[in-house]
Coordinates of C-alpha atoms and ligand atoms in Angstrom, one line a residue:
X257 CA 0.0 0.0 0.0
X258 CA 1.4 3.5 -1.5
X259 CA -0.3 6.1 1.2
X260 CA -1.2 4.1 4.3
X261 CA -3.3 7.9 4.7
X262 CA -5.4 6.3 2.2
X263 CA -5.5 2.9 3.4
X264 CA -6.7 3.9 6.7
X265 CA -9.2 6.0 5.3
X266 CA -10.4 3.0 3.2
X267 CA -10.3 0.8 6.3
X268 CA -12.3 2.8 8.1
X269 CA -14.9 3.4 5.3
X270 CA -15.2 -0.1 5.5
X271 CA -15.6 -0.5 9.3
X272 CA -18.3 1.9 8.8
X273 CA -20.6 0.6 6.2
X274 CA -20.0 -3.0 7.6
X275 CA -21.5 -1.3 11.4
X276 CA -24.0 0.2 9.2
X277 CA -24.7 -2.7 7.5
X278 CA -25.3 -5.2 10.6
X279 CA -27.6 -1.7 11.9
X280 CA -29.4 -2.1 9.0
X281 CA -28.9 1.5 8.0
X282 CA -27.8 1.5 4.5
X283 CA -31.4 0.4 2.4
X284 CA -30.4 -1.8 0.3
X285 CA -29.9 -0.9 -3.7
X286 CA -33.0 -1.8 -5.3
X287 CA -32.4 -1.0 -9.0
X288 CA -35.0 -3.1 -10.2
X289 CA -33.7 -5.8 -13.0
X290 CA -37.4 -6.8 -14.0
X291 CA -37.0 -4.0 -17.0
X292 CA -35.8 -5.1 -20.6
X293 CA -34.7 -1.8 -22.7
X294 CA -32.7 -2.5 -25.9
X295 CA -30.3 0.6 -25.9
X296 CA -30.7 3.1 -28.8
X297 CA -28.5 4.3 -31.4
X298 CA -29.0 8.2 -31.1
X299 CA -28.2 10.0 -34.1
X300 CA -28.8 13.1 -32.3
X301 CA -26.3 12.6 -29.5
X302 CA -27.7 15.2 -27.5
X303 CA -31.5 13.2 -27.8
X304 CA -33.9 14.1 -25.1
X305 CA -35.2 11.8 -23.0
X306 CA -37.7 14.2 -21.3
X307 CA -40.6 14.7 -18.6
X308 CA -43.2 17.0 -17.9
X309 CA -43.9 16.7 -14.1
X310 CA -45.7 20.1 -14.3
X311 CA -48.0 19.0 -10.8
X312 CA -45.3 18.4 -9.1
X313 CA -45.0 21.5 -6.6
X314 CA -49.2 20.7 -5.8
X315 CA -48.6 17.4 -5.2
X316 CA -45.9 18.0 -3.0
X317 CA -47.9 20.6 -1.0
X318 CA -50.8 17.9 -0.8
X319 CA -48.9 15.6 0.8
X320 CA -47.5 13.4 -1.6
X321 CA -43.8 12.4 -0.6
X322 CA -41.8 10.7 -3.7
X323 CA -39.1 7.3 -3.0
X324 CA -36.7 5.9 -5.0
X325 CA -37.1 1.7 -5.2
X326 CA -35.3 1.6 -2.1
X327 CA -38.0 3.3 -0.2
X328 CA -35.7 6.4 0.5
X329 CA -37.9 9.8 0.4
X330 CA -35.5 11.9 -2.4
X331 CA -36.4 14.9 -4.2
X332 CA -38.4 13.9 -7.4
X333 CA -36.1 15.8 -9.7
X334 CA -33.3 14.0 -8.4
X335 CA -35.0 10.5 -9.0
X336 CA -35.5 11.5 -12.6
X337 CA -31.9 12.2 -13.1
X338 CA -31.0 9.2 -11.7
X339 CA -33.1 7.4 -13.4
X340 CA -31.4 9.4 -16.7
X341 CA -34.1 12.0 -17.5
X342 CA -32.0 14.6 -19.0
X343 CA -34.9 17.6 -19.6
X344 CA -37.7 18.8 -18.0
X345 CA -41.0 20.3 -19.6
X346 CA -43.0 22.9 -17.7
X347 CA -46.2 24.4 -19.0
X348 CA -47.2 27.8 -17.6
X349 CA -50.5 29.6 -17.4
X350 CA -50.9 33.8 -17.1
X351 CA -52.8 33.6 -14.3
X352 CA -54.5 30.4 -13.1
X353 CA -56.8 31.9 -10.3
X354 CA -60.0 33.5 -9.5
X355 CA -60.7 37.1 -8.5
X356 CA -60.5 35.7 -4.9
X357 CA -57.2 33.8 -5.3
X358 CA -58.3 30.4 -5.7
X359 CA -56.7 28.0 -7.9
X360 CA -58.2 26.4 -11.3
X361 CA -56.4 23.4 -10.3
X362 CA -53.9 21.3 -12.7
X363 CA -50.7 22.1 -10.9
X364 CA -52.1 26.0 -10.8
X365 CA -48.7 26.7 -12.8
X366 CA -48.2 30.3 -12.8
X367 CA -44.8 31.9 -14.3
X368 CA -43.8 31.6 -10.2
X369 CA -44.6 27.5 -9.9
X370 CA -42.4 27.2 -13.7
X371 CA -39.2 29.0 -11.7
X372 CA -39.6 26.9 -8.6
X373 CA -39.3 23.6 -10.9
X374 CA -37.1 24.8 -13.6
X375 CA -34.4 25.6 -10.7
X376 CA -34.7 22.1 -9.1
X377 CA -34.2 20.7 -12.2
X378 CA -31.0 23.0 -13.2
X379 CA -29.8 21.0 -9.9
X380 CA -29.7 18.1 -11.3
X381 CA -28.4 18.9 -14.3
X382 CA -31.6 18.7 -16.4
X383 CA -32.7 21.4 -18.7
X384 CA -36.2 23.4 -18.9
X385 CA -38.7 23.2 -21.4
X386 CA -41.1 26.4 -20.7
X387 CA -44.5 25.3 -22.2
X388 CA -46.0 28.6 -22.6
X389 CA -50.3 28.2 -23.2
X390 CA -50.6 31.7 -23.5
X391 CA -54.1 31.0 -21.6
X392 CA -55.1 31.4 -17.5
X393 CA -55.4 27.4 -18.0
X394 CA -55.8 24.2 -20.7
X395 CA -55.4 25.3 -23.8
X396 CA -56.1 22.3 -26.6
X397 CA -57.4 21.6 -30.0
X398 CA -61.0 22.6 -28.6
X399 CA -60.0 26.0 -26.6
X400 CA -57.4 28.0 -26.7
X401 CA -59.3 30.6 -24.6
X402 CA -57.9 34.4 -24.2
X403 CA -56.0 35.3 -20.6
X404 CA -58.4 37.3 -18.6
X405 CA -56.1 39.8 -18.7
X406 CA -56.0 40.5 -22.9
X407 CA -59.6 39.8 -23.3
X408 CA -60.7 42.7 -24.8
X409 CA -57.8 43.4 -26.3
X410 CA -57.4 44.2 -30.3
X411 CA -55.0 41.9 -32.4
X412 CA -52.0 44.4 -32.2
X413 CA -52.6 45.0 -28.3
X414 CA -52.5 41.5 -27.8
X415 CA -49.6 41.1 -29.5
X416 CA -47.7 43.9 -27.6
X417 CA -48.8 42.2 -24.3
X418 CA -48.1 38.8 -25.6
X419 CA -44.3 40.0 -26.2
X420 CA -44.0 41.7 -23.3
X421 CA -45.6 38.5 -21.6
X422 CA -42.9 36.3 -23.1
X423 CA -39.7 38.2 -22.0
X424 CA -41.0 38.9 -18.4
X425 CA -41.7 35.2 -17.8
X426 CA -38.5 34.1 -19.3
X427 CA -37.0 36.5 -16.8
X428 CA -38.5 35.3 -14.1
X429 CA -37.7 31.8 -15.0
X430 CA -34.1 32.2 -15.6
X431 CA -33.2 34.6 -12.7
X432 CA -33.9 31.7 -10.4
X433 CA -31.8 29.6 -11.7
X434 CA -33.6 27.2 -14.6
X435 CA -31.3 26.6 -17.3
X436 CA -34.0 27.1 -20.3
X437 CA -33.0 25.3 -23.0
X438 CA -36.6 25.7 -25.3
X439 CA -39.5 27.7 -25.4
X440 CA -42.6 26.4 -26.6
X441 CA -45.1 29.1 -28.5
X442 CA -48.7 27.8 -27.3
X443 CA -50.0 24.3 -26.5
X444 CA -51.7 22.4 -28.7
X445 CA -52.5 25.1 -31.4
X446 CA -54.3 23.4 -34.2
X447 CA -56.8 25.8 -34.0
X448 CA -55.9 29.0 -32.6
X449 CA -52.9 30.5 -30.0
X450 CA -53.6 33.2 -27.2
X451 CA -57.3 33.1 -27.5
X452 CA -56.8 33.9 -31.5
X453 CA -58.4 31.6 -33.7
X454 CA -58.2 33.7 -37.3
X455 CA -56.0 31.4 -39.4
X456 CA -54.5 34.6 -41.1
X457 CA -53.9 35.8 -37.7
X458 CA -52.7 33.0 -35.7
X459 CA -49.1 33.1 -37.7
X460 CA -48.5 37.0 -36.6
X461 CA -49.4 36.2 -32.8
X462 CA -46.7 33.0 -33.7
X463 CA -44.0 35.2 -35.0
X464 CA -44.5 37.8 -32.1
X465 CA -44.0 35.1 -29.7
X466 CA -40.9 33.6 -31.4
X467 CA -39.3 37.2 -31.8
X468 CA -39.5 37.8 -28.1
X469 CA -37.6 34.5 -27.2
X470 CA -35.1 34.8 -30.0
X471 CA -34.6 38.8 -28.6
X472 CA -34.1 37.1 -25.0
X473 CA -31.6 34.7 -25.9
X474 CA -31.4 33.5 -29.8
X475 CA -29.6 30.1 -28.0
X476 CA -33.3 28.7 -26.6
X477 CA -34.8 26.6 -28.9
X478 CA -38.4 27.2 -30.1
X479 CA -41.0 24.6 -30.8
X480 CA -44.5 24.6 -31.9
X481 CA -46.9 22.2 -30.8
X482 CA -49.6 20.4 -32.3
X483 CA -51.7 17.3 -32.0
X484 CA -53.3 14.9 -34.2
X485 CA -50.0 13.5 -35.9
X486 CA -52.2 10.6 -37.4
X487 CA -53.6 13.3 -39.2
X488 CA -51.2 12.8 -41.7
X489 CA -51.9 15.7 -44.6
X490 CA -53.4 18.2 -42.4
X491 CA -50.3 17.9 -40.1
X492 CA -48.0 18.0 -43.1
X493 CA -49.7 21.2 -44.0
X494 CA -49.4 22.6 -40.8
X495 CA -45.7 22.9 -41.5
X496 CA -46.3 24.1 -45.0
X497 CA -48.5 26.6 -43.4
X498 CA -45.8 27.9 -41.2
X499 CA -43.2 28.0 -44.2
X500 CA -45.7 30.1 -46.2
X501 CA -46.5 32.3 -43.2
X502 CA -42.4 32.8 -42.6
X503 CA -43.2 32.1 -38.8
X504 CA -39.6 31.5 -37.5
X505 CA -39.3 28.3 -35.5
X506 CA -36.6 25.4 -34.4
X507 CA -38.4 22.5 -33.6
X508 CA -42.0 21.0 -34.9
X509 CA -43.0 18.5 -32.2
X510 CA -46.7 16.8 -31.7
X511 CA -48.1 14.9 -29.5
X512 CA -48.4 11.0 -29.2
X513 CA -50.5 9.7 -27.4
X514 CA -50.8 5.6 -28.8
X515 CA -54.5 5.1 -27.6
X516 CA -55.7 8.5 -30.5
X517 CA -52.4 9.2 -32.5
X518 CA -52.2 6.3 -34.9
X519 CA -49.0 4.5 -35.8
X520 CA -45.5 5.0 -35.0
X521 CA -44.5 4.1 -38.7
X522 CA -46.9 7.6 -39.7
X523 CA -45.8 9.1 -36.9
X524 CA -42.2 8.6 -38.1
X525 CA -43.0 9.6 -41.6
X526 CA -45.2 12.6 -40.6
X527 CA -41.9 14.1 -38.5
X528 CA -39.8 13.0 -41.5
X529 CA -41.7 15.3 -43.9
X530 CA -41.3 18.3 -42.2
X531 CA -37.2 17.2 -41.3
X532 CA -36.5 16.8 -44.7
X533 CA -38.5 19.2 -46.5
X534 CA -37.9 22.4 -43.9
X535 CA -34.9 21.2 -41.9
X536 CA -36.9 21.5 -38.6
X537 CA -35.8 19.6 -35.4
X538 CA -38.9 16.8 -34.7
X539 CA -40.1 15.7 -31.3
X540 CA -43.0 14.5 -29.3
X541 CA -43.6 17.0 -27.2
X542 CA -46.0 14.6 -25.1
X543 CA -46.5 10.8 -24.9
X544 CA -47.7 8.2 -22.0
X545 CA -49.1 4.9 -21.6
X546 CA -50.5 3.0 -18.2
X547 CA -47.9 0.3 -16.7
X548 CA -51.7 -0.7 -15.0
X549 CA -55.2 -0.1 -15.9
X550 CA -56.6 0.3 -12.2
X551 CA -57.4 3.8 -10.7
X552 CA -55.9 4.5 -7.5
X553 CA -57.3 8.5 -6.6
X554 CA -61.4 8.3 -7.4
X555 CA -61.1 10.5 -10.4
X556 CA -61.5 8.6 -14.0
X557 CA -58.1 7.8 -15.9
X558 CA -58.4 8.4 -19.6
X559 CA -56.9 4.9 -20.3
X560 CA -58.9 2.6 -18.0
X561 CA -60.8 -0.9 -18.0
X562 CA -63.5 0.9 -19.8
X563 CA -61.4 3.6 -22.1
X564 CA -59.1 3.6 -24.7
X565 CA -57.4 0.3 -23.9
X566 CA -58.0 -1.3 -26.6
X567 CA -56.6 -0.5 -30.5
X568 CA -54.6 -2.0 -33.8
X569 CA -51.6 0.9 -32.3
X570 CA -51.4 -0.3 -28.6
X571 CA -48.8 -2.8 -29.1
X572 CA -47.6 -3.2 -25.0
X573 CA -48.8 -4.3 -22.0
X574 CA -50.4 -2.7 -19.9
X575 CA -47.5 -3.0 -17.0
X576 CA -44.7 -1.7 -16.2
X577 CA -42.5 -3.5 -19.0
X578 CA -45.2 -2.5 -21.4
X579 CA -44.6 1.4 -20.5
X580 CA -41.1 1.5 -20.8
X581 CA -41.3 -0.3 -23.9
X582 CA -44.2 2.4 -25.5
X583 CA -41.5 4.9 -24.2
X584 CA -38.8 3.0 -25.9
X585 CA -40.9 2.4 -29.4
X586 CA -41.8 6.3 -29.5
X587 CA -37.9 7.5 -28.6
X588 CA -37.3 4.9 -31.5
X589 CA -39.5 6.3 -33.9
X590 CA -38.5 9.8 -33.6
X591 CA -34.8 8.7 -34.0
X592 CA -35.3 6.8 -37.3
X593 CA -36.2 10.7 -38.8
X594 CA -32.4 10.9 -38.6
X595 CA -30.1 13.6 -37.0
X596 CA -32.9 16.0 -36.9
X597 CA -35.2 13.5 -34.0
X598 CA -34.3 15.9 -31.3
X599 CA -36.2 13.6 -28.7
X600 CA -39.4 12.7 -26.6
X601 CA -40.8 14.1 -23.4
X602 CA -43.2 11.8 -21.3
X603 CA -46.2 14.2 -20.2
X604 CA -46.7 13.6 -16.4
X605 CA -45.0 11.0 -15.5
X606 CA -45.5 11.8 -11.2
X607 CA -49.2 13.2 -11.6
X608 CA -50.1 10.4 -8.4
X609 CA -52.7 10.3 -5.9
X610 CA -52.7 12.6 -3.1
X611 CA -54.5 9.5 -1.1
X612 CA -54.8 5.9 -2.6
X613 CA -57.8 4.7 -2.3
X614 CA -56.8 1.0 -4.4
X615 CA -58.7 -1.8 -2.5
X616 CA -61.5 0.5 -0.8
X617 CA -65.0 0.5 -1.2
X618 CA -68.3 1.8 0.5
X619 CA -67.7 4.5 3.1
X620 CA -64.1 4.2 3.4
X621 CA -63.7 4.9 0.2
X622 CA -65.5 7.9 -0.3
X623 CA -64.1 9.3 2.9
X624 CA -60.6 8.8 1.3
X625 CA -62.2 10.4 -1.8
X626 CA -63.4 13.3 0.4
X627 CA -60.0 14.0 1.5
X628 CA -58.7 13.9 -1.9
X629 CA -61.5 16.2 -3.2
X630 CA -60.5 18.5 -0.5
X631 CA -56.8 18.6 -1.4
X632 CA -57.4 19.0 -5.5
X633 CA -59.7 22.3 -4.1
X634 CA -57.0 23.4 -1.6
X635 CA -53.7 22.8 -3.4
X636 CA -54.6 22.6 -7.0
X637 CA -53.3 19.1 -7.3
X638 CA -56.1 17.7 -9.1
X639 CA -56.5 18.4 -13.2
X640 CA -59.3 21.3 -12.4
X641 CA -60.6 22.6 -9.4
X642 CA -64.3 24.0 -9.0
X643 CA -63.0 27.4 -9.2
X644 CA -62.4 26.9 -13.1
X645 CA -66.0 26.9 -13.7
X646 CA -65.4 31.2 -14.3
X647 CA -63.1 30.2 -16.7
X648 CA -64.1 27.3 -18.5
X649 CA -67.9 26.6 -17.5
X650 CA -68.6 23.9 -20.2
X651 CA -66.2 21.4 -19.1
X652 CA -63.4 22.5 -15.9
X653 CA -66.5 23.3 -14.1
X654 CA -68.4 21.0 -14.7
X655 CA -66.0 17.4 -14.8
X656 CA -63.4 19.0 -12.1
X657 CA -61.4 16.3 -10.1
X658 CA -58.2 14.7 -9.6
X659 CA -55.6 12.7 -11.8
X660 CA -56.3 11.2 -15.2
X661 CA -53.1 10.1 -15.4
X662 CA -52.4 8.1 -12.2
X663 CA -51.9 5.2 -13.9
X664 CA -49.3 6.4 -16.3
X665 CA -47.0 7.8 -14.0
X666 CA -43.4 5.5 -13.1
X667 CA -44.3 5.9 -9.6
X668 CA -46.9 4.1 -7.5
X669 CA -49.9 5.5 -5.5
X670 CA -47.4 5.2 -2.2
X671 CA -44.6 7.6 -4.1
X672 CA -42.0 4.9 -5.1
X673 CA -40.6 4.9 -8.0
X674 CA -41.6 1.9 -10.6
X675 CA -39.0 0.3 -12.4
X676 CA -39.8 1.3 -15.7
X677 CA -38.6 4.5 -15.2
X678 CA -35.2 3.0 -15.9
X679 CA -36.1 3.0 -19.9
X680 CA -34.4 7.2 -19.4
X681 CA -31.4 5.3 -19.0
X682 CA -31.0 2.1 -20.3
X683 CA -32.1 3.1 -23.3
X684 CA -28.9 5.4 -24.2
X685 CA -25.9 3.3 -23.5
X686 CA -23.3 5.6 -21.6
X687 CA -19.5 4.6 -22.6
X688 CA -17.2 5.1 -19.4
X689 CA -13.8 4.4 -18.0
X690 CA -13.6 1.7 -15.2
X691 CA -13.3 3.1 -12.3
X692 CA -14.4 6.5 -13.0
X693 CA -16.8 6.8 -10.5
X694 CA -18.0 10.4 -11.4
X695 CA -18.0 10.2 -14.9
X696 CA -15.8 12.8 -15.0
X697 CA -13.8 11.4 -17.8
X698 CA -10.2 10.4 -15.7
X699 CA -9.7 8.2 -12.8
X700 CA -8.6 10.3 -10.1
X701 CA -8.6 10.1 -6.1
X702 CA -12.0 11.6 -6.5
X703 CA -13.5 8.7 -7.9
X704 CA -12.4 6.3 -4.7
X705 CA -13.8 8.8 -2.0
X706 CA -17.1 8.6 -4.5
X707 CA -17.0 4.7 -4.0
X708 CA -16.7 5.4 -0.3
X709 CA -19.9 7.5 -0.3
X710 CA -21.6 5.3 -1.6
X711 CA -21.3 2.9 0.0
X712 CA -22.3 5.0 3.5
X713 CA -25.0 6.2 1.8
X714 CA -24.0 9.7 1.0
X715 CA -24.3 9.6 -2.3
X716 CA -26.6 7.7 -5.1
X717 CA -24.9 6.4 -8.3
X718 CA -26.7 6.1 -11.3
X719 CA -26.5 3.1 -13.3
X720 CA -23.0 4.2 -15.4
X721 CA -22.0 5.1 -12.4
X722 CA -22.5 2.0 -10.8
X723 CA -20.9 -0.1 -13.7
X724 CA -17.9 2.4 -14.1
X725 CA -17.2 2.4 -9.9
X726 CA -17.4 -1.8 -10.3
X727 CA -13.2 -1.5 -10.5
X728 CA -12.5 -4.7 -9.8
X729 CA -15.5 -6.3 -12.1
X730 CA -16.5 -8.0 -9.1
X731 CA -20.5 -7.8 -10.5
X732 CA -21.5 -5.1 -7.2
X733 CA -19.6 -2.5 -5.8
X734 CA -17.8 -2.4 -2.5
X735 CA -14.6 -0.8 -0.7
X736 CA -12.4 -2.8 -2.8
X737 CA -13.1 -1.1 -5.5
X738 CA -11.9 2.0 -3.7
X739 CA -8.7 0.3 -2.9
X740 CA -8.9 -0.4 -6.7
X741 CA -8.4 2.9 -7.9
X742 CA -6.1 3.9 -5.3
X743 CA -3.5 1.3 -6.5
X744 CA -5.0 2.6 -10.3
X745 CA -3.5 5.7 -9.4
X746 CA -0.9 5.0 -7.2
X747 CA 0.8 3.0 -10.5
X748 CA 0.0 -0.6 -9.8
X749 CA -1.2 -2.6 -12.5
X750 CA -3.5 -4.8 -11.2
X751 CA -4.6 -7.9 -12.8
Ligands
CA871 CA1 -57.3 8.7 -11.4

């Protein structure tokens, strides 16, 4: 031994997790090994393996804590990175409240919740997507309803505030630390953007959005949104449409949702149009698909025992294999366009319960659905609250609840992760040097202390991680992979 400094260090490491091991304080690693994920082939080497996990901060204040496999309570954001999300989509509403203060519900994400998030991302090293509706709440193919605020407002007002809109909340955003890395112009505009639904209009209100972000930093991507990708000519004109209307853009992305959106060989060909013919960056902005088909907070899931479970494009289970493969086959289909398949986010994939009410019946349940009611009202952690009905009368107000999407999260109704949210990682295969423990790219004294960490606990490896501090290629990691790299660096050649 070189640096019997080191070696003591090492040997006391080891006294330590073996004490803490016979406590019982160090949870076991649970990465679960029940997941199959065939790696991709990027061509984009920079291809996003996204989330939107917009509810988060309203879940959070409901109650809802968030585990890793091991049962450990860890900050959600961290999980994802872990788990190799590398980007983060957030969508934003003007101003989701009533006159009193109240909250429409579905995250109530103001310009204020966006910051909060887009900073704990940044964090972990995961860049933002600001999702802009230009809207006080859902804007979609049906309604893409005004902001209180620019109601009765002309088209050249509107515009003015819409700019002004734009640079404030990337502001806001930024200066708390989110490293923005795209801007998306509306959500789901087939038919209309910022309560404009004039198709000769709809490009100006477009190009006055996209001005202000490239004026704010010409770096940030900008993406446009749309639906209905199965649609295949009306979505191909949608990017002639933008071409003829000069509306200055960076990425075309849809949403793809397999249960409504058709087939990933149209979907692929769709994106490939507007690739090849405009030179646009493609991406689904939004996919999901259930890993179970049970309900677990009292509100109806959109993909249920009853709905949209069945169809010629829902080629996986319904488990949690079957998720991570759909998120697989999408990633897939959006890398076949070539270079230009910039990536996939998953929309809400942490959108629990705020109170599982799996197994109950009679008046236990609806005393657990009570309590849930009471915490979509309070906290906004339901999809809408009743105070929507000002807003949107004819369907917030009258269907408000809680999560249609409980069932497609990668988390179950208790807050632990499931293990198909590996798929963010295993499906990009990470070269790395044994024994660089922090990826850092050298194997340095660094990388044994990291090993030590670990293995008290005070740090979490992610899966490269893992396999790059194995040193020795025993098959798991323990302190003699420290002593490992010591020697490593210390000049030995160990065989
Ligand atoms: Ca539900």
């Amino acid at each position: 031994m070189q640096n019997p400094g080191l070696f003591k260090r090492a040997l006391s490491a080891l006294l330590t997790a073996v004490i803490l091991l016979s406590c019982g304080l160090i949870p076991a690693y649970a990465q679960d090994t029940d997941i199959a994920v065939e790696p991709i082939e990027f061509n984009n080497p920079d291809f996003i393996r996204g989330m939107d996990v917009s509810s988060v901060i309203s879940l959070e204040n409901s109650g809802v804590v968030f585990r890793d496999e091991s049962g450990k309570a860890r900050d959600l954001f961290r999980i994802l990175a872990d788990h190799g999300v590398n980007y983060i989509r957030v969508r934003v509403w003007n101003d989701p409240y009533d006159s009193d203060g109240n909250g429409y519900g579905g995250g109530n994400n103001d310009v204020a919740k966006a910051a909060q998030i887009g900073k704990r991302a940044a964090k972990y090293g995961m860049k933002l997507l600001v999702d802009l509706h230009y809207s006080d709440f859902w804007a979609d193919p049906s309604k893409q309803t005004s902001p209180k605020a620019w109601k009765d407002m002309a088209l050249e007002g509107r515009i003015a505030a819409l700019k002004e809109y734009t640079t404030d909340s990337l502001e806001t955003i930024r200066s708390a630390g989110a490293d923005i890395g795209m801007v998306q112009i509306g959500n789901e505009i087939n038919n209309g953007v910022a309560g404009v639904t004039d198709f000769g209009e709809i490009p100006k209100v477009l190009s006055a959005a996209s001005a202000a972000v490239r004026a704010f930093d010409p770096s940030i991507l900008i993406a446009v949104h749309f639906t209905n990708p199965e649609q295949t000519a009306t979505t191909k004109w949608r990017a002639d449409w933008l071409d003829e209307n000069k509306v200055d853009y960076d990425v075309f992305s849809v949403s793809y949702y397999p249960y409504w959106h058709g087939s990933l060989t149209n979907l692929s060909q769709v994106l490939g149009y507007v690739a090849d013919k405009y030179g646009k960056y493609v991406m689904v902005a939004e996919t999901s698909y259930a890993n179970t088909l049970e309900d677990s907070d009292g509100h109806p899931n959109t993909v249920s025992h009853t709905a949209n479970h069945t169809g010629d494009d829902l080629l996986w289970d319904f488990t949690p294999q079957g998720q991570a493969d759909e998120v697989r086959a999408v990633m897939n289909a959006v890398n076949s366009v070539g270079e230009k398949g910039l990536g996939v986010f998953y929309w809400e994939g942490a959108w629990i319960t705020v109170g599982d009410t799996t197994g109950l019946d009679g008046d236990v349940y609806m005393s657990r659905l009570n309590e849930n009611r009471a915490l979509w009202e309070k906290y906004g952690s339901g999809w809408a609250s009743s105070f929507s009905d000002e807003y949107d009368p004819d369907d917030a107000g009258k269907w408000y609840g809680g999560s249609a999407v409980d069932n497609q999260a990668f988390f179950k109704p208790d807050g632990t992760a499931v293990s198909s949210l590996w798929v963010f990682d295993r499906v990009k295969e990470e070269a790395y040097l044994i024994g660089d423990t922090d990826l850092d790219g050298e194997v340095s004294i660094l990388d044994a202390t990291a090993v030590q960490r670990y293995l008290v606990d005070l740090v979490y490896l992610r899966p490269t991680a893992q396999k790059a501090a194995d040193a020795n290629r025993s098959g798991g990691i323990e302190i003699l992979d420290a002593t490992r790299i010591q020697r490593t660096i210390a000049g030995y050649h160990d065989e």
